[in-house]
PDB file of C-alpha atoms in Angstrom:
ATOM      1  CA  LYS G   1     135.123  82.835  81.551  1.00 41.00           C
ATOM      2  CA  ASN G   2     134.049  85.941  79.617  1.00 40.00           C
ATOM      3  CA  MET G   3     130.425  84.946  80.111  1.00 40.00           C
ATOM      4  CA  ILE G   4     130.941  84.664  83.883  1.00 41.00           C
ATOM      5  CA  GLN G   5     132.374  88.187  83.993  1.00 44.00           C
ATOM      6  CA  ARG G   6     129.228  89.731  82.575  1.00 64.00           C
ATOM      7  CA  PRO G   7     127.250  91.433  85.376  1.00 67.00           C
ATOM      8  CA  PHE G   8     123.965  89.666  84.656  1.00 64.00           C
ATOM      9  CA  ILE G   9     125.462  86.157  84.511  1.00 66.00           C
ATOM     10  CA  LYS G  10     127.629  86.813  87.547  1.00 67.00           C
ATOM     11  CA  ASP G  11     124.743  88.183  89.636  1.00 64.00           C
ATOM     12  CA  THR G  12     122.462  85.356  88.515  1.00 66.00           C
ATOM     13  CA  LEU G  13     124.924  82.651  89.546  1.00 67.00           C
ATOM     14  CA  LYS G  14     125.644  84.344  92.877  1.00 67.00           C
ATOM     15  CA  THR G  15     121.967  84.963  93.628  1.00 67.00           C
ATOM     16  CA  THR G  16     121.002  81.412  92.694  1.00 68.00           C
ATOM     17  CA  VAL G  17     123.594  79.995  95.107  1.00 70.00           C
ATOM     18  CA  LEU G  18     122.400  82.327  97.873  1.00 69.00           C
ATOM     19  CA  VAL G  19     118.738  81.522  97.166  1.00 68.00           C
ATOM     20  CA  ILE G  20     119.483  77.790  97.377  1.00 69.00           C
ATOM     21  CA  PHE G  21     121.172  78.337 100.746  1.00 67.00           C
ATOM     22  CA  GLY G  22     118.423  80.684 101.970  1.00 68.00           C
ATOM     23  CA  LYS G  23     115.515  78.505 100.927  1.00 70.00           C
ATOM     24  CA  ALA G  24     117.123  75.172 101.794  1.00 68.00           C
ATOM     25  CA  ILE G  25     116.709  75.891 105.495  1.00 73.00           C
ATOM     26  CA  GLY G  26     113.163  77.133 104.898  1.00 72.00           C
ATOM     27  CA  VAL G  27     112.205  73.857 103.238  1.00 73.00           C
ATOM     28  CA  THR G  28     113.148  71.992 106.432  1.00 76.00           C
ATOM     29  CA  VAL G  29     110.758  73.978 108.687  1.00 82.00           C
ATOM     30  CA  PRO G  30     107.647  71.845 107.941  1.00 77.00           C
ATOM     31  CA  PHE G  31     109.640  68.687 108.700  1.00 77.00           C
ATOM     32  CA  PHE G  32     110.617  70.020 112.138  1.00 83.00           C
ATOM     33  CA  ILE G  33     106.910  70.645 112.699  1.00 82.00           C
ATOM     34  CA  ALA G  34     106.176  67.106 111.495  1.00 78.00           C
ATOM     35  CA  VAL G  35     108.648  65.611 113.989  1.00 81.00           C
ATOM     36  CA  TRP G  36     107.478  67.734 116.923  1.00 87.00           C
ATOM     37  CA  PHE G  37     103.711  67.818 116.284  1.00 83.00           C
ATOM     38  CA  GLY G  38     102.990  64.988 113.839  1.00 79.00           C
ATOM     39  CA  ALA G  39      99.843  64.916 111.714  1.00 74.00           C
ATOM     40  CA  THR G  40      96.721  65.585 113.808  1.00 78.00           C
ATOM     41  CA  THR G  41      93.417  67.368 113.353  1.00 78.00           C
ATOM     42  CA  THR G  42      94.822  70.444 115.152  1.00 79.00           C
ATOM     43  CA  ILE G  43      97.861  70.559 112.879  1.00 82.00           C
ATOM     44  CA  ASP G  44      95.504  70.075 109.937  1.00 80.00           C
ATOM     45  CA  SER G  45      93.562  73.156 111.083  1.00 82.00           C
ATOM     46  CA  PHE G  46      96.764  75.187 111.314  1.00 84.00           C
ATOM     47  CA  PHE G  47      98.068  74.173 107.885  1.00 80.00           C
ATOM     48  CA  LEU G  48      94.717  74.880 106.230  1.00 82.00           C
ATOM     49  CA  ALA G  49      94.622  78.318 107.895  1.00 83.00           C
ATOM     50  CA  TYR G  50      98.278  78.870 106.934  1.00 81.00           C
ATOM     51  CA  SER G  51      97.542  77.880 103.312  1.00 79.00           C
ATOM     52  CA  ILE G  52      94.712  80.427 103.191  1.00 81.00           C
ATOM     53  CA  ILE G  53      96.992  83.086 104.686  1.00 80.00           C
ATOM     54  CA  ILE G  54      99.825  82.318 102.247  1.00 75.00           C
ATOM     55  CA  PHE G  55      97.368  82.310  99.358  1.00 76.00           C
ATOM     56  CA  LEU G  56      95.884  85.710 100.260  1.00 74.00           C
ATOM     57  CA  SER G  57      99.210  87.355 101.129  1.00 71.00           C
ATOM     58  CA  GLY G  58     101.062  85.754  98.226  1.00 67.00           C
ATOM     59  CA  VAL G  59      98.572  87.115  95.719  1.00 68.00           C
ATOM     60  CA  PHE G  60      99.565  90.664  96.678  1.00 68.00           C
ATOM     61  CA  GLY G  61     103.009  90.236  98.241  1.00 66.00           C
ATOM     62  CA  THR G  62     104.634  88.134  95.502  1.00 67.00           C
ATOM     63  CA  THR G  63     102.994  90.243  92.808  1.00 68.00           C
ATOM     64  CA  MET G  64     104.194  93.469  94.405  1.00 69.00           C
ATOM     65  CA  SER G  65     107.798  92.272  94.749  1.00 68.00           C
ATOM     66  CA  ARG G  66     107.879  91.741  90.956  1.00 70.00           C
ATOM     67  CA  VAL G  67     105.665  94.497  89.557  1.00 74.00           C
ATOM     68  CA  ILE G  68     107.342  97.150  91.686  1.00 76.00           C
ATOM     69  CA  VAL G  69     110.801  96.675  90.108  1.00 75.00           C
ATOM     70  CA  PRO G  70     110.327  98.573  86.797  1.00 75.00           C
ATOM     71  CA  TYR G  71     108.473 101.383  88.616  1.00 77.00           C
ATOM     72  CA  ILE G  72     111.349 101.874  91.051  1.00 81.00           C
ATOM     73  CA  ILE G  73     113.829 102.035  88.186  1.00 77.00           C
ATOM     74  CA  GLU G  74     111.632 104.556  86.350  1.00 77.00           C
ATOM     75  CA  LEU G  75     111.264 106.737  89.469  1.00 80.00           C
ATOM     76  CA  LYS G  76     115.018 106.618  89.977  1.00 79.00           C
ATOM     77  CA  LYS G  77     115.625 107.743  86.380  1.00 77.00           C
ATOM     78  CA  THR G  78     113.173 110.648  86.694  1.00 77.00           C
ATOM     79  CA  GLY G  79     114.458 111.691  90.136  1.00 78.00           C
ATOM     80  CA  GLU G  80     111.089 111.359  91.881  1.00 80.00           C
ATOM     81  CA  ASP G  81     110.677 110.529  95.589  1.00 82.00           C
ATOM     82  CA  ILE G  82     110.849 106.732  95.797  1.00 85.00           C
ATOM     83  CA  GLY G  83     110.335 106.880  99.568  1.00 87.00           C
ATOM     84  CA  LYS G  84     106.812 108.253  99.219  1.00 87.00           C
ATOM     85  CA  PHE G  85     106.009 105.584  96.651  1.00 84.00           C
ATOM     86  CA  ILE G  86     107.246 102.703  98.855  1.00 88.00           C
ATOM     87  CA  SER G  87     105.660 104.134 102.007  1.00 89.00           C
ATOM     88  CA  SER G  88     102.291 104.464 100.286  1.00 87.00           C
ATOM     89  CA  ILE G  89     102.430 100.802  99.231  1.00 85.00           C
ATOM     90  CA  LEU G  90     103.300  99.680 102.784  1.00 88.00           C
ATOM     91  CA  ILE G  91     100.463 101.677 104.375  1.00 89.00           C
ATOM     92  CA  LEU G  92      97.868 100.741 101.744  1.00 85.00           C
ATOM     93  CA  SER G  93      98.736  97.029 101.960  1.00 82.00           C
ATOM     94  CA  CYS G  94      98.439  97.115 105.759  1.00 87.00           C
ATOM     95  CA  ILE G  95      95.016  98.774 105.681  1.00 88.00           C
ATOM     96  CA  THR G  96      93.746  96.560 102.859  1.00 82.00           C
ATOM     97  CA  TYR G  97      94.722  93.269 104.454  1.00 80.00           C
ATOM     98  CA  CYS G  98      93.550  94.194 107.943  1.00 85.00           C
ATOM     99  CA  ILE G  99      90.120  94.969 106.500  1.00 85.00           C
ATOM    100  CA  LEU G 100      90.196  91.897 104.245  1.00 80.00           C
ATOM    101  CA  LEU G 101      91.125  89.405 106.959  1.00 80.00           C
ATOM    102  CA  LEU G 102      89.141  90.918 109.818  1.00 82.00           C
ATOM    103  CA  GLY G 103      86.051  91.258 107.661  1.00 80.00           C
ATOM    104  CA  GLY G 104      86.524  88.132 105.574  1.00 79.00           C
ATOM    105  CA  THR G 105      87.217  85.545 108.276  1.00 82.00           C
ATOM    106  CA  PHE G 106      83.500  84.872 108.769  1.00 82.00           C
ATOM    107  CA  LEU G 107      83.027  84.416 105.001  1.00 83.00           C
ATOM    108  CA  ILE G 108      86.043  82.080 104.829  1.00 82.00           C
ATOM    109  CA  LYS G 109      84.595  80.063 107.708  1.00 83.00           C
ATOM    110  CA  GLU G 110      81.266  79.681 105.889  1.00 84.00           C
ATOM    111  CA  ILE G 111      82.989  78.605 102.659  1.00 83.00           C
ATOM    112  CA  LEU G 112      85.030  76.016 104.566  1.00 84.00           C
ATOM    113  CA  ARG G 113      81.858  74.754 106.246  1.00 85.00           C
ATOM    114  CA  ILE G 114      80.635  73.732 102.777  1.00 85.00           C
ATOM    115  CA  THR G 115      83.917  72.618 101.172  1.00 81.00           C
ATOM    116  CA  THR G 116      85.614  70.764 104.057  1.00 81.00           C
ATOM    117  CA  ASP G 117      84.800  67.962 106.498  1.00 79.00           C
ATOM    118  CA  TYR G 118      85.572  70.022 109.623  1.00 80.00           C
ATOM    119  CA  ASP G 119      83.093  70.232 112.486  1.00 80.00           C
ATOM    120  CA  ALA G 120      82.219  73.493 114.270  1.00 82.00           C
ATOM    121  CA  ARG G 121      85.212  73.177 116.603  1.00 83.00           C
ATOM    122  CA  GLY G 122      87.645  72.647 113.734  1.00 81.00           C
ATOM    123  CA  LEU G 123      86.271  75.623 111.815  1.00 84.00           C
ATOM    124  CA  GLU G 124      86.603  77.770 114.928  1.00 87.00           C
ATOM    125  CA  LYS G 125      90.265  76.782 115.262  1.00 86.00           C
ATOM    126  CA  ILE G 126      90.922  77.722 111.637  1.00 84.00           C
ATOM    127  CA  SER G 127      89.255  81.133 112.124  1.00 87.00           C
ATOM    128  CA  ILE G 128      91.347  81.803 115.234  1.00 88.00           C
ATOM    129  CA  PHE G 129      94.562  80.819 113.450  1.00 86.00           C
ATOM    130  CA  ILE G 130      93.745  83.164 110.543  1.00 86.00           C
ATOM    131  CA  LEU G 131      93.162  86.103 112.912  1.00 88.00           C
ATOM    132  CA  GLU G 132      96.329  85.314 114.892  1.00 88.00           C
ATOM    133  CA  MET G 133      98.376  85.278 111.681  1.00 88.00           C
ATOM    134  CA  ILE G 134      97.343  88.779 110.533  1.00 88.00           C
ATOM    135  CA  PRO G 135     100.645  90.312 111.799  1.00 91.00           C
ATOM    136  CA  PHE G 136     102.520  87.645 109.808  1.00 90.00           C
ATOM    137  CA  VAL G 137     100.604  88.586 106.645  1.00 87.00           C
ATOM    138  CA  ILE G 138     101.385  92.294 106.997  1.00 90.00           C
ATOM    139  CA  LEU G 139     105.062  91.662 107.743  1.00 92.00           C
ATOM    140  CA  LEU G 140     105.335  89.229 104.811  1.00 89.00           C
ATOM    141  CA  ILE G 141     103.890  91.750 102.351  1.00 87.00           C
ATOM    142  CA  TRP G 142     106.082  94.545 103.717  1.00 90.00           C
ATOM    143  CA  ALA G 143     109.219  92.387 103.517  1.00 91.00           C
ATOM    144  CA  ASN G 144     108.402  91.283  99.953  1.00 87.00           C
ATOM    145  CA  THR G 145     107.897  94.917  98.933  1.00 88.00           C
ATOM    146  CA  LEU G 146     111.304  95.888 100.374  1.00 91.00           C
ATOM    147  CA  ASP G 147     112.798  92.811  98.667  1.00 87.00           C
ATOM    148  CA  GLY G 148     111.501  94.087  95.338  1.00 83.00           C
ATOM    149  CA  PHE G 149     112.886  97.549  96.046  1.00 86.00           C
ATOM    150  CA  LEU G 150     116.378  96.227  96.852  1.00 89.00           C
ATOM    151  CA  ASN G 151     116.384  93.888  93.864  1.00 80.00           C
ATOM    152  CA  SER G 152     115.505  96.803  91.584  1.00 81.00           C
ATOM    153  CA  LEU G 153     118.680  98.528  92.822  1.00 82.00           C
ATOM    154  CA  LYS G 154     120.635  95.262  92.302  1.00 79.00           C
ATOM    155  CA  TYR G 155     121.067  94.533  96.010  1.00 83.00           C
ATOM    156  CA  PHE G 156     120.507  90.813  95.565  1.00 78.00           C
ATOM    157  CA  THR G 157     122.533  89.325  98.432  1.00 81.00           C
ATOM    158  CA  LEU G 158     120.522  90.376 101.489  1.00 87.00           C
ATOM    159  CA  PRO G 159     117.050  89.466 100.119  1.00 84.00           C
ATOM    160  CA  ALA G 160     118.410  86.076  99.016  1.00 81.00           C
ATOM    161  CA  LEU G 161     119.976  85.256 102.411  1.00 84.00           C
ATOM    162  CA  LEU G 162     117.232  86.472 104.746  1.00 89.00           C
ATOM    163  CA  PRO G 163     114.878  83.503 104.194  1.00 85.00           C
ATOM    164  CA  ALA G 164     117.573  81.381 105.921  1.00 86.00           C
ATOM    165  CA  VAL G 165     117.662  83.765 108.899  1.00 91.00           C
ATOM    166  CA  ARG G 166     113.857  83.772 109.062  1.00 91.00           C
ATOM    167  CA  SER G 167     113.689  79.977 109.000  1.00 89.00           C
ATOM    168  CA  ILE G 168     116.306  79.583 111.736  1.00 92.00           C
ATOM    169  CA  ILE G 169     114.327  81.958 113.954  1.00 94.00           C
ATOM    170  CA  ILE G 170     111.052  80.122 113.204  1.00 92.00           C
ATOM    171  CA  VAL G 171     112.553  76.757 114.147  1.00 92.00           C
ATOM    172  CA  GLY G 172     114.243  78.265 117.235  1.00 94.00           C
ATOM    173  CA  ILE G 173     111.043  79.854 118.568  1.00 95.00           C
ATOM    174  CA  ILE G 174     108.991  76.699 117.949  1.00 92.00           C
ATOM    175  CA  PHE G 175     111.627  74.561 119.693  1.00 93.00           C
ATOM    176  CA  LEU G 176     111.848  76.869 122.723  1.00 93.00           C
ATOM    177  CA  PHE G 177     108.118  77.335 123.245  1.00 93.00           C
ATOM    178  CA  LYS G 178     106.487  74.141 121.942  1.00 90.00           C
ATOM    179  CA  GLY G 179     106.395  72.616 125.414  1.00 88.00           C
ATOM    180  CA  ARG G 180     104.702  75.641 126.959  1.00 89.00           C
ATOM    181  CA  PHE G 181     102.425  76.909 124.181  1.00 89.00           C
ATOM    182  CA  ALA G 182     101.983  73.767 122.039  1.00 86.00           C
ATOM    183  CA  ILE G 183     100.797  74.631 118.494  1.00 86.00           C
ATOM    184  CA  GLN G 184     100.667  78.363 119.325  1.00 89.00           C
ATOM    185  CA  ALA G 185     104.470  78.233 119.255  1.00 92.00           C
ATOM    186  CA  ILE G 186     104.228  77.708 115.480  1.00 89.00           C
ATOM    187  CA  VAL G 187     102.222  80.927 115.134  1.00 90.00           C
ATOM    188  CA  PHE G 188     104.757  82.814 117.288  1.00 93.00           C
ATOM    189  CA  GLY G 189     107.590  81.341 115.238  1.00 93.00           C
ATOM    190  CA  TYR G 190     106.263  82.464 111.876  1.00 91.00           C
ATOM    191  CA  ILE G 191     105.451  85.963 113.147  1.00 94.00           C
ATOM    192  CA  GLY G 192     108.835  86.289 114.872  1.00 95.00           C
ATOM    193  CA  GLY G 193     110.774  85.080 111.834  1.00 93.00           C
ATOM    194  CA  GLU G 194     109.011  87.458 109.460  1.00 93.00           C
ATOM    195  CA  LEU G 195     109.395  90.365 111.913  1.00 96.00           C
ATOM    196  CA  VAL G 196     113.171  89.879 112.031  1.00 96.00           C
ATOM    197  CA  ARG G 197     113.352  89.613 108.229  1.00 94.00           C
ATOM    198  CA  PHE G 198     111.406  92.851 107.773  1.00 95.00           C
ATOM    199  CA  LEU G 199     113.408  94.748 110.424  1.00 96.00           C
ATOM    200  CA  ILE G 200     116.741  93.742 108.858  1.00 96.00           C
ATOM    201  CA  LEU G 201     115.561  94.922 105.421  1.00 95.00           C
ATOM    202  CA  PHE G 202     114.149  98.145 106.873  1.00 95.00           C
ATOM    203  CA  LEU G 203     117.285  98.955 108.897  1.00 95.00           C
ATOM    204  CA  PHE G 204     119.549  98.141 105.929  1.00 95.00           C
ATOM    205  CA  ILE G 205     117.630 100.600 103.728  1.00 93.00           C
ATOM    206  CA  VAL G 206     117.701 103.281 106.438  1.00 92.00           C
ATOM    207  CA  LYS G 207     121.426 102.772 107.144  1.00 93.00           C
ATOM    208  CA  LYS G 208     122.299 102.949 103.439  1.00 91.00           C
ATOM    209  CA  ARG G 209     120.008 105.988 103.094  1.00 90.00           C
ATOM    210  CA  LEU G 210     118.484 104.508  99.970  1.00 89.00           C
ATOM    211  CA  ILE G 211     115.116 106.186 100.665  1.00 88.00           C
ATOM    212  CA  SER G 212     113.312 108.105 103.409  1.00 87.00           C
ATOM    213  CA  PHE G 213     110.152 106.496 104.736  1.00 88.00           C
ATOM    214  CA  HIS G 214     107.000 108.581 105.231  1.00 85.00           C
ATOM    215  CA  PHE G 215     103.929 108.043 107.420  1.00 83.00           C
ATOM    216  CA  SER G 216     101.469 109.158 104.762  1.00 78.00           C
ATOM    217  CA  ILE G 217      99.837 107.956 101.552  1.00 81.00           C
ATOM    218  CA  SER G 218     100.578 109.688  98.263  1.00 76.00           C
ATOM    219  CA  LEU G 219      98.203 108.528  95.514  1.00 75.00           C
ATOM    220  CA  SER G 220     100.577 109.415  92.701  1.00 75.00           C
ATOM    221  CA  LYS G 221     100.077 108.608  89.041  1.00 79.00           C
ATOM    222  CA  ASN G 222     102.733 105.876  89.239  1.00 75.00           C
ATOM    223  CA  LEU G 223     101.069 104.268  92.251  1.00 76.00           C
ATOM    224  CA  MET G 224      97.652 104.199  90.583  1.00 79.00           C
ATOM    225  CA  ASP G 225      99.219 102.786  87.414  1.00 78.00           C
ATOM    226  CA  LEU G 226     100.995 100.100  89.468  1.00 75.00           C
ATOM    227  CA  ILE G 227      97.714  99.110  91.142  1.00 73.00           C
ATOM    228  CA  LYS G 228      95.957  98.974  87.774  1.00 73.00           C
ATOM    229  CA  LYS G 229      98.625  96.840  86.085  1.00 70.00           C
ATOM    230  CA  GLY G 230      99.190  94.803  89.221  1.00 69.00           C
ATOM    231  CA  LEU G 231      95.565  93.648  89.075  1.00 73.00           C
ATOM    232  CA  TYR G 232      96.372  91.497  86.033  1.00 73.00           C
ATOM    233  CA  GLN G 233      99.156  89.771  87.950  1.00 73.00           C
ATOM    234  CA  ILE G 234      96.918  89.433  91.010  1.00 71.00           C
ATOM    235  CA  ILE G 235      94.210  87.727  88.937  1.00 75.00           C
ATOM    236  CA  ALA G 236      96.804  85.362  87.435  1.00 74.00           C
ATOM    237  CA  ALA G 237      98.324  84.648  90.863  1.00 69.00           C
ATOM    238  CA  THR G 238      94.844  83.970  92.260  1.00 72.00           C
ATOM    239  CA  LEU G 239      94.025  81.434  89.551  1.00 73.00           C
ATOM    240  CA  PHE G 240      97.428  79.774  89.913  1.00 70.00           C
ATOM    241  CA  GLY G 241      97.491  79.786  93.720  1.00 68.00           C
ATOM    242  CA  ILE G 242      93.974  78.462  94.240  1.00 75.00           C
ATOM    243  CA  ASN G 243      95.001  74.900  93.280  1.00 74.00           C
ATOM    244  CA  PRO G 244      97.035  74.075  96.442  1.00 70.00           C
ATOM    245  CA  LEU G 245      94.230  75.531  98.550  1.00 73.00           C
ATOM    246  CA  VAL G 246      91.649  73.352  96.815  1.00 78.00           C
ATOM    247  CA  ASP G 247      93.917  70.333  97.389  1.00 77.00           C
ATOM    248  CA  LYS G 248      93.906  70.919 101.133  1.00 75.00           C
ATOM    249  CA  THR G 249      90.170  71.497 101.412  1.00 79.00           C
ATOM    250  CA  MET G 250      89.628  68.225  99.561  1.00 78.00           C
ATOM    251  CA  GLY G 251      92.243  66.548 101.757  1.00 75.00           C
ATOM    252  CA  SER G 252      90.134  67.311 104.828  1.00 75.00           C
ATOM    253  CA  TRP G 253      87.666  64.634 103.684  1.00 78.00           C
ATOM    254  CA  GLU G 254      90.321  61.912 103.918  1.00 77.00           C
ATOM    255  CA  GLY G 255      90.537  61.835 107.705  1.00 72.00           C
ATOM    256  CA  ALA G 256      92.719  63.273 110.474  1.00 73.00           C
ATOM    257  CA  GLY G 257      96.264  64.157 109.439  1.00 72.00           C
ATOM    258  CA  SER G 258      95.575  64.165 105.686  1.00 77.00           C
ATOM    259  CA  VAL G 259      95.982  67.938 105.259  1.00 75.00           C
ATOM    260  CA  SER G 260      99.270  67.873 107.205  1.00 75.00           C
ATOM    261  CA  ILE G 261     100.661  64.999 105.136  1.00 76.00           C
ATOM    262  CA  LEU G 262      99.628  66.781 101.925  1.00 75.00           C
ATOM    263  CA  TYR G 263     101.400  69.963 103.102  1.00 71.00           C
ATOM    264  CA  TYR G 264     104.599  68.039 103.925  1.00 71.00           C
ATOM    265  CA  ALA G 265     104.488  66.396 100.490  1.00 72.00           C
ATOM    266  CA  ASP G 266     104.044  69.777  98.771  1.00 72.00           C
ATOM    267  CA  ARG G 267     107.308  70.976 100.307  1.00 68.00           C
ATOM    268  CA  LEU G 268     109.183  68.142  98.598  1.00 69.00           C
ATOM    269  CA  TYR G 269     107.593  68.985  95.256  1.00 67.00           C
ATOM    270  CA  LEU G 270     108.541  72.664  95.512  1.00 66.00           C
ATOM    271  CA  ILE G 271     112.243  72.070  96.230  1.00 64.00           C
ATOM    272  CA  PRO G 272     113.489  71.904  92.593  1.00 65.00           C
ATOM    273  CA  VAL G 273     111.122  74.676  91.480  1.00 64.00           C
ATOM    274  CA  LEU G 274     112.264  77.131  94.155  1.00 62.00           C
ATOM    275  CA  PHE G 275     115.952  76.323  93.815  1.00 58.00           C
ATOM    276  CA  LEU G 276     116.287  76.373  90.031  1.00 60.00           C
ATOM    277  CA  VAL G 277     114.049  79.329  89.154  1.00 61.00           C
ATOM    278  CA  SER G 278     114.198  81.884  91.987  1.00 60.00           C
ATOM    279  CA  GLY G 279     117.698  83.298  91.486  1.00 56.00           C
ATOM    280  CA  PHE G 280     117.379  83.612  87.712  1.00 62.00           C
ATOM    281  CA  LEU G 281     114.017  85.422  87.732  1.00 65.00           C
ATOM    282  CA  VAL G 282     115.114  87.939  90.386  1.00 61.00           C
ATOM    283  CA  THR G 283     118.165  89.149  88.456  1.00 65.00           C
ATOM    284  CA  LEU G 284     116.470  88.916  85.040  1.00 65.00           C
ATOM    285  CA  LEU G 285     113.630  91.240  86.080  1.00 64.00           C
ATOM    286  CA  SER G 286     116.007  93.827  87.530  1.00 63.00           C
ATOM    287  CA  TYR G 287     118.404  93.884  84.557  1.00 64.00           C
ATOM    288  CA  MET G 288     115.668  93.823  81.917  1.00 67.00           C
ATOM    289  CA  SER G 289     113.760  96.640  83.662  1.00 64.00           C
ATOM    290  CA  GLY G 290     116.920  98.746  83.702  1.00 62.00           C
ATOM    291  CA  ASN G 291     117.693  98.051  80.045  1.00 62.00           C
ATOM    292  CA  LEU G 292     114.143  98.994  79.066  1.00 61.00           C
ATOM    293  CA  TYR G 293     114.934 102.617  79.860  1.00 57.00           C
ATOM    294  CA  LEU G 294     118.428 102.561  78.357  1.00 57.00           C
ATOM    295  CA  GLU G 295     117.972 100.746  75.063  1.00 57.00           C
ATOM    296  CA  ASN G 296     115.675 101.215  72.076  1.00 61.00           C
ATOM    297  CA  LYS G 297     113.017  98.579  71.352  1.00 66.00           C
ATOM    298  CA  ILE G 298     115.125  96.699  68.789  1.00 66.00           C
ATOM    299  CA  LYS G 299     118.090  96.335  71.157  1.00 67.00           C
ATOM    300  CA  PHE G 300     115.759  95.443  74.017  1.00 68.00           C
ATOM    301  CA  ARG G 301     114.233  92.614  71.968  1.00 73.00           C
ATOM    302  CA  ARG G 302     117.741  91.281  71.288  1.00 72.00           C
ATOM    303  CA  LEU G 303     118.462  91.309  75.024  1.00 70.00           C
ATOM    304  CA  ILE G 304     115.259  89.363  75.701  1.00 71.00           C
ATOM    305  CA  HIS G 305     116.208  86.775  73.053  1.00 74.00           C
ATOM    306  CA  LYS G 306     119.652  86.373  74.651  1.00 72.00           C
ATOM    307  CA  ALA G 307     118.099  85.930  78.074  1.00 68.00           C
ATOM    308  CA  ILE G 308     115.717  83.258  76.759  1.00 71.00           C
ATOM    309  CA  LYS G 309     118.612  81.354  75.159  1.00 73.00           C
TER     310      LYS G 309
END
């Protein structure tokens, strides 16, 4: 009972429960797609394009949601303008990924021409899907950045619940428009779901007056240091995240529907990983980052040892 009353344990248990609820609905999305669209060459093209998009956005977005936490806590302690810091990240990420995806689609297409079994028509579909999903990428990175900001301030509930809202909207849009727009409804669904998630986070921050957003870039010392240190995480995320992408390119050689089936199977594999780890890591990073500035190194090491146990 005393353990449960400790803030870290209490927040971890609550966040884990909310993450399980939030992500449980998200895990079902691919299976709705499987029922409504099956496993075809067109769906294969979408899932390969989606895997590339998730890989590229996840490298930066997931990294940023974690690396940003200790910087936010440090800025809060020193009384600096967190709004300028967050706004600069949002603008820079938007510019970077627009250039990356608009300029890199041709290169991606040429790489896939060598590594996959798609014909010219299939490669063209993948390129179109990648370009259509650019708004989704930007919104995903922005939402992950705001997630990291809220988690650093120990607002764990909203970021943990919003994946459920996003998934419900994705499924709803696909269901409503699949008859009229066919596979394009999936693209609309993912963009619409991520847009709602970002807007809720943005409006929550504005309503609570946690920061003021700016329409300018401030290349502060902290921002440059974050980019420098974030590169290590980005390299690690790239090496880790390339495996699922390689799986799907290899799957294209096994015939129509193979990439789709592989994607559906991946969702099953990720269920225990997402459920058991997500809530714990979110709260651990926030509490440990805060303690780093409050405790000396000896006490901080003791806290780390406790957390590991």
